[in-house]
């Protein structure tokens, strides 16, 4: 119940109303307190001014008071100070106020200043233009309003308080030596604040009672209004939506007594329930229809799957036949080619050197037989790789030996074509674990291609260094040849593919060398790629681990 909408709404409303009432109450209390203080201040001003006026009248009429009609002087003890003391006594008896004349060097003990008055006299002495001092204080355990005004010496006062200092005046006291306008004391008024505070309390209680009544009326009215217009309707909507959630769509929300947005919400829920009812009634038929369609689709999928499996089996058989055919043909062709090459060597040895044309023909036969044998070996290796029968014979290889063997084959070709040929091997990468023959074939194939596609006067270089990755090496075959277009740099590693079909006629070749090189590098768990620009040259990069068995 504490989390209900009504509870939260009423709690918020009560908080807002109470906050506003507290602000108004605080502001009203301070206003009344300020008004009461202002009234006491004005009243104190009137009382003290009346006493000051009385003193001035007495001071100005001293001669009339002390001289009789024959001109005889007789001091009547009705000077301003004495009259002020008498007025203070009578005023205190008639009221609960206290008024007196006070100064630091007082003559009568009843005029002795208390702490508040002494502080006031000190301020009047330090601040000559200060006209009054007032404030609240506690006297005898009672809250009072204190008010003081300064008394300055008039000409009439100097006869008793003036020069010379120490002479006896007519009252029998020593003169103080004051001059006109000197501070001669102050009038101090004490006014009880009970009557003012009591009036404030009555007003406060009246306002508080009215505020509490107003809060109660507002809260009860808001509660009834919210309950009737909001929460009751929402409760009915909650019950209806719960029934819909349980599958009961036969609800009627048109009878809900609601207005505005809640009425619109009820209409939307009613429409939703009607739509859900229609959907539910048609759901079984739709599910049956979709199930039948799914069964047909699954049957079609199964048929397609069977066809695909049959096609895969047939394709595997074709690949097997192709691999076996290529392996058999390659193997069967190697024997007669070897014989042809052997007989060619024998004829070259026995043929006299002056048979120049015949020896050129035999060398041509030998060179083409060697090229054909390389092609057959490449085809045989690719067939073994496809069949998964080509294995690496790993051993620790001195790359200086491998590159030396490559140099003995490629260097004459470069020299014959007028190409600068260089090999740069970093000493720290001379040893690695690999299949030396297959690695030699990879590098020799890349170097041979570089020589083939680099014109006379060009440059071909083999670089071998450590890779940034630990325990890996990089072999680069760099040439200044014709280059490879960006769109063909991936295709050249496919079988029977060259940079341009015209190149197969111009430069020769079958397009198997790079495909085999990539396969052999992959067997070593490495990578092979090319970086090239047209008419600027190419760099074939071989990225190899120093030990393939340690690569995950």
PDB file of C-alpha atoms in Angstrom, residues 40-42 44-45 48 116-125 127-137 145-151 185-190:
ATOM      1  CA  UNK A  40       7.841  49.056  21.159  1.00  0.00           C
ATOM      2  CA  UNK A  41      10.513  51.276  19.621  1.00  0.00           C
ATOM      3  CA  UNK A  42       7.984  53.990  18.736  1.00  0.00           C
ATOM      4  CA  UNK A  44       9.766  54.046  23.882  1.00  0.00           C
ATOM      5  CA  UNK A  45      10.564  57.128  21.808  1.00  0.00           C
ATOM      6  CA  UNK A  48      11.464  59.220  26.677  1.00  0.00           C
ATOM      7  CA  UNK A 116      23.401  47.375  29.458  1.00  0.00           C
ATOM      8  CA  UNK A 117      23.249  51.052  30.482  1.00  0.00           C
ATOM      9  CA  UNK A 118      26.994  51.263  31.128  1.00  0.00           C
ATOM     10  CA  UNK A 119      27.671  49.862  27.662  1.00  0.00           C
ATOM     11  CA  UNK A 120      25.180  52.355  26.192  1.00  0.00           C
ATOM     12  CA  UNK A 121      26.775  55.317  27.987  1.00  0.00           C
ATOM     13  CA  UNK A 122      30.174  54.217  26.725  1.00  0.00           C
ATOM     14  CA  UNK A 123      28.868  54.119  23.131  1.00  0.00           C
ATOM     15  CA  UNK A 124      27.216  57.566  23.490  1.00  0.00           C
ATOM     16  CA  UNK A 125      30.567  58.923  24.664  1.00  0.00           C
ATOM     17  CA  UNK A 127      29.827  58.223  19.131  1.00  0.00           C
ATOM     18  CA  UNK A 128      28.612  61.803  19.704  1.00  0.00           C
ATOM     19  CA  UNK A 129      26.106  61.638  16.847  1.00  0.00           C
ATOM     20  CA  UNK A 130      24.439  58.451  18.125  1.00  0.00           C
ATOM     21  CA  UNK A 131      20.804  59.394  18.869  1.00  0.00           C
ATOM     22  CA  UNK A 132      19.491  56.209  20.513  1.00  0.00           C
ATOM     23  CA  UNK A 133      20.299  52.641  21.523  1.00  0.00           C
ATOM     24  CA  UNK A 134      17.738  49.878  21.719  1.00  0.00           C
ATOM     25  CA  UNK A 135      17.545  46.100  21.850  1.00  0.00           C
ATOM     26  CA  UNK A 136      16.186  43.064  23.676  1.00  0.00           C
ATOM     27  CA  UNK A 137      17.511  41.902  27.043  1.00  0.00           C
ATOM     28  CA  UNK A 145      12.865  45.820  25.519  1.00  0.00           C
ATOM     29  CA  UNK A 146      15.657  48.282  26.429  1.00  0.00           C
ATOM     30  CA  UNK A 147      15.799  51.836  25.104  1.00  0.00           C
ATOM     31  CA  UNK A 148      18.288  54.660  25.833  1.00  0.00           C
ATOM     32  CA  UNK A 149      18.662  58.254  24.610  1.00  0.00           C
ATOM     33  CA  UNK A 150      21.574  60.557  25.519  1.00  0.00           C
ATOM     34  CA  UNK A 151      21.197  63.679  27.722  1.00  0.00           C
ATOM     35  CA  UNK A 185      24.003  60.926  31.062  1.00  0.00           C
ATOM     36  CA  UNK A 186      21.097  59.120  29.472  1.00  0.00           C
ATOM     37  CA  UNK A 187      17.473  58.218  29.958  1.00  0.00           C
ATOM     38  CA  UNK A 188      16.972  54.461  30.183  1.00  0.00           C
ATOM     39  CA  UNK A 189      13.589  52.806  29.590  1.00  0.00           C
ATOM     40  CA  UNK A 190      12.768  49.153  30.267  1.00  0.00           C
TER      41      UNK A 190
END
